[in-house]
Short mmCIF file of the C-alpha atoms (twelve columns), coordinates in Angstrom:
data_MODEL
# 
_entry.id   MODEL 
# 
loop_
_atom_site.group_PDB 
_atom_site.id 
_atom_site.type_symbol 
_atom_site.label_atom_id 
_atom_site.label_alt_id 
_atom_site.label_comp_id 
_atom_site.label_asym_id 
_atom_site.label_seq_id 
_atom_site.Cartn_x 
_atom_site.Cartn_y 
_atom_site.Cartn_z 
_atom_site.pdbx_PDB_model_num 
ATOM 1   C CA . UNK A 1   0.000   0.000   0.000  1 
ATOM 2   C CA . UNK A 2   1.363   3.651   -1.048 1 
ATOM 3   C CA . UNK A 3   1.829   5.799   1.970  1 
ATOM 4   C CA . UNK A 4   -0.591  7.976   0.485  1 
ATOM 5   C CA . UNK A 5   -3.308  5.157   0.503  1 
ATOM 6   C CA . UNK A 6   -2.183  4.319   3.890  1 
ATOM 7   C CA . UNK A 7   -2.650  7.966   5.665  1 
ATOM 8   C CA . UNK A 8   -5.929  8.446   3.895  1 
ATOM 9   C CA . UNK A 9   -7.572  5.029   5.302  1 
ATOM 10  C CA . UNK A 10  -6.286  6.552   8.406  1 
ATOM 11  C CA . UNK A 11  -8.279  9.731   8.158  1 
ATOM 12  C CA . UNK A 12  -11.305 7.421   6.895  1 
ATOM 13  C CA . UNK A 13  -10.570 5.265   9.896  1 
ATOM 14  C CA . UNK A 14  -10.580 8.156   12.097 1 
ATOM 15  C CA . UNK A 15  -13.584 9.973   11.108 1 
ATOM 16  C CA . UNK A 16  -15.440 6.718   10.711 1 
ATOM 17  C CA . UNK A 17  -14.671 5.851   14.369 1 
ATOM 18  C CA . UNK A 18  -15.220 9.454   16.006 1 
ATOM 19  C CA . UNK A 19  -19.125 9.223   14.118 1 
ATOM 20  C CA . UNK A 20  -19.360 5.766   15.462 1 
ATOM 21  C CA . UNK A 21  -18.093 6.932   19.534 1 
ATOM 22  C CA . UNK A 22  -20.300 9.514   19.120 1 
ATOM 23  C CA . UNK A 23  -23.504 7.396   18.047 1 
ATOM 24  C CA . UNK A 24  -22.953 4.373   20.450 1 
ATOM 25  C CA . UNK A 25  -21.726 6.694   23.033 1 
ATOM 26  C CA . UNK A 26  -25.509 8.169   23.513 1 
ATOM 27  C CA . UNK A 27  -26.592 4.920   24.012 1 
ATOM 28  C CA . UNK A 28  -23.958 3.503   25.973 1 
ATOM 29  C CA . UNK A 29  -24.054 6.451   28.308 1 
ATOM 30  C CA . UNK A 30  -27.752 6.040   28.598 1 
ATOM 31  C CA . UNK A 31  -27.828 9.864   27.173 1 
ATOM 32  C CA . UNK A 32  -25.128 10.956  29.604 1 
ATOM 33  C CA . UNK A 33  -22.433 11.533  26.844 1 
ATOM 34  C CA . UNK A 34  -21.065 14.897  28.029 1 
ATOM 35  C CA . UNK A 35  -21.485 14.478  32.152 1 
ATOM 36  C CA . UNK A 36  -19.733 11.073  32.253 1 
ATOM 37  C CA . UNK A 37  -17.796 9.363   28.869 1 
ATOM 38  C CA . UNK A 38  -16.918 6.047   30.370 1 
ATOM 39  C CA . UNK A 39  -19.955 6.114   32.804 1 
ATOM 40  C CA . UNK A 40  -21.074 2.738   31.306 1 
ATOM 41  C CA . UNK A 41  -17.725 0.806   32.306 1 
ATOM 42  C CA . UNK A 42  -17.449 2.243   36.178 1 
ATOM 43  C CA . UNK A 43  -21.201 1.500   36.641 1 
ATOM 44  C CA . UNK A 44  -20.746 -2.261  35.334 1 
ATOM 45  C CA . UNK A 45  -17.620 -2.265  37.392 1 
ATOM 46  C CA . UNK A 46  -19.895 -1.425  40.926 1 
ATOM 47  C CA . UNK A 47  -22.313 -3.487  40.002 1 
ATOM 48  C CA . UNK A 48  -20.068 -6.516  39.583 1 
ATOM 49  C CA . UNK A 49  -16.913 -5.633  41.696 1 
ATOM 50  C CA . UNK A 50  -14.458 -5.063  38.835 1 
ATOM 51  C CA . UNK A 51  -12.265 -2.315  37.769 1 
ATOM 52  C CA . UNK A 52  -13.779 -0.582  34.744 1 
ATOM 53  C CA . UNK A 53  -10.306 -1.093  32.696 1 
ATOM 54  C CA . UNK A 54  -11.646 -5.332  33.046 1 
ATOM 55  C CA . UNK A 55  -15.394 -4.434  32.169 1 
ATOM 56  C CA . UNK A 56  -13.816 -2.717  28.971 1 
ATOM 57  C CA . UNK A 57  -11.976 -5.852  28.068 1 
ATOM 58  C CA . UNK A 58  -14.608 -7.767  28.197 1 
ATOM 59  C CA . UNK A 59  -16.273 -5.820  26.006 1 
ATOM 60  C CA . UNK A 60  -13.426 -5.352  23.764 1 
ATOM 61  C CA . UNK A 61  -12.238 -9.152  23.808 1 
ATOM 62  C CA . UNK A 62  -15.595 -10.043 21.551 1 
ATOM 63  C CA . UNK A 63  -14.272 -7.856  19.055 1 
ATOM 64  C CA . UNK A 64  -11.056 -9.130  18.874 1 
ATOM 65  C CA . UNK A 65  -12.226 -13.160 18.790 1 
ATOM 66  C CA . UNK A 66  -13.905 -12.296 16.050 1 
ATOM 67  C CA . UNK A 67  -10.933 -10.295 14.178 1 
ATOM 68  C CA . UNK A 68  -9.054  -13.233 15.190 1 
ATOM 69  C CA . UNK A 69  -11.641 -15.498 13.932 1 
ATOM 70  C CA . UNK A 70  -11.344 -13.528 10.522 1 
ATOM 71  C CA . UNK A 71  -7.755  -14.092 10.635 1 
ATOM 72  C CA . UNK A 72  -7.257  -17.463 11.055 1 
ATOM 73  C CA . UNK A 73  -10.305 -18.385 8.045  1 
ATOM 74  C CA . UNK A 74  -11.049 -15.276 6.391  1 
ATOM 75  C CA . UNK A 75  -14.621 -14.930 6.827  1 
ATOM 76  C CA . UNK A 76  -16.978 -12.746 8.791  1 
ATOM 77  C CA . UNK A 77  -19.823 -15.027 10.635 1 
ATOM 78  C CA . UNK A 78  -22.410 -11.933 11.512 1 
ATOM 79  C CA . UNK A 79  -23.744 -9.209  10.229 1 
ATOM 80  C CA . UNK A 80  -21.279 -6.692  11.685 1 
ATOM 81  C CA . UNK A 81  -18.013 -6.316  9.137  1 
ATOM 82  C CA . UNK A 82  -14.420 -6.998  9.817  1 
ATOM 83  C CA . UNK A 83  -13.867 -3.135  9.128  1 
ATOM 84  C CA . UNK A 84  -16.810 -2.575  12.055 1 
ATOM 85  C CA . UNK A 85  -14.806 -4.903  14.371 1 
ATOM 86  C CA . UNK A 86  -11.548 -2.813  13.469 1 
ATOM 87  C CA . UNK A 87  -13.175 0.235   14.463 1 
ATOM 88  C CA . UNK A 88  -14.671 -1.174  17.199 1 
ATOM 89  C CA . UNK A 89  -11.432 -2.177  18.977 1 
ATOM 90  C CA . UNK A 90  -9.528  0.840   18.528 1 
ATOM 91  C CA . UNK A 91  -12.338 2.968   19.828 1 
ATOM 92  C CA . UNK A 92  -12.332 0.876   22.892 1 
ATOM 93  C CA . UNK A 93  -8.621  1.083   23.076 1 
ATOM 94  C CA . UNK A 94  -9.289  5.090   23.318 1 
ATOM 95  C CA . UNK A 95  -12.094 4.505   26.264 1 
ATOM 96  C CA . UNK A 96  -9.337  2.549   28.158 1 
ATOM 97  C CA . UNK A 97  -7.098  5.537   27.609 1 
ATOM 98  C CA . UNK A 98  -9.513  7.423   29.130 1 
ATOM 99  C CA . UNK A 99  -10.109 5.151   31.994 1 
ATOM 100 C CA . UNK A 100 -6.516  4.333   33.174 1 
ATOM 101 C CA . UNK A 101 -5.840  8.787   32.670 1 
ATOM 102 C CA . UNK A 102 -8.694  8.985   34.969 1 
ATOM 103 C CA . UNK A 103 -7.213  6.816   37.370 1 
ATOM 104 C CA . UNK A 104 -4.030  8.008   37.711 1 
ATOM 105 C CA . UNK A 105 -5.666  11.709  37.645 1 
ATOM 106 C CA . UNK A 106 -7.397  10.375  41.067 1 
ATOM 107 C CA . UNK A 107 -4.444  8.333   42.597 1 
ATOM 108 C CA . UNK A 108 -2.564  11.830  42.091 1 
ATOM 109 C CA . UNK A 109 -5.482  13.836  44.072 1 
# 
């Protein structure tokens, strides 16, 4: 792939996955997208005794079987595309950025 190719899936990557944060996040947040980003996660977390940063990986690890499912035989199984997966990850990659500089932000107060 040309390095132009490459940085423009990038930008498509990016905007793709800041329309599909922002959509998701709504529900996710249960409307609460600007008072509380990772609300969903902690609130898991109290309900079941885990750290938020496992909750996300849980969520996170689906999405990854199933890229590694692709990868190993080169099919998708559901609906939801190997480039939805992709996006998928990475965006929860960036919530568990959030959550870990949110936790050190209160270890520090």
């Amino acid at each position: 792939m040309l390095e132009k190719d490459f940085v423009e899936m990038l930008q498509y990557m990016e905007t793709t996955e800041h329309a599909i944060m922002s959509c998701k996040g709504m529900e996710y947040t249960q409307g609460d997208l600007k008072t509380d980003r990772l609300a969903n996660f902690y609130r898991l977390g109290n309900e079941l005794n885990l750290d938020p940063k496992m909750v996300l990986w849980i969520y996170m690890k689906k999405h990854l079987d199933s890229i590694l499912c692709y990868i190993k035989q080169n099919k998708e199984y559901s609906e939801e595309s190997i480039e939805g997966r992709v996006h998928d990850a990475r965006n929860y990659l960036c919530l568990l950025m959030g959550i870990i500089k949110e936790q050190i932000a209160e270890t520090k107060a």
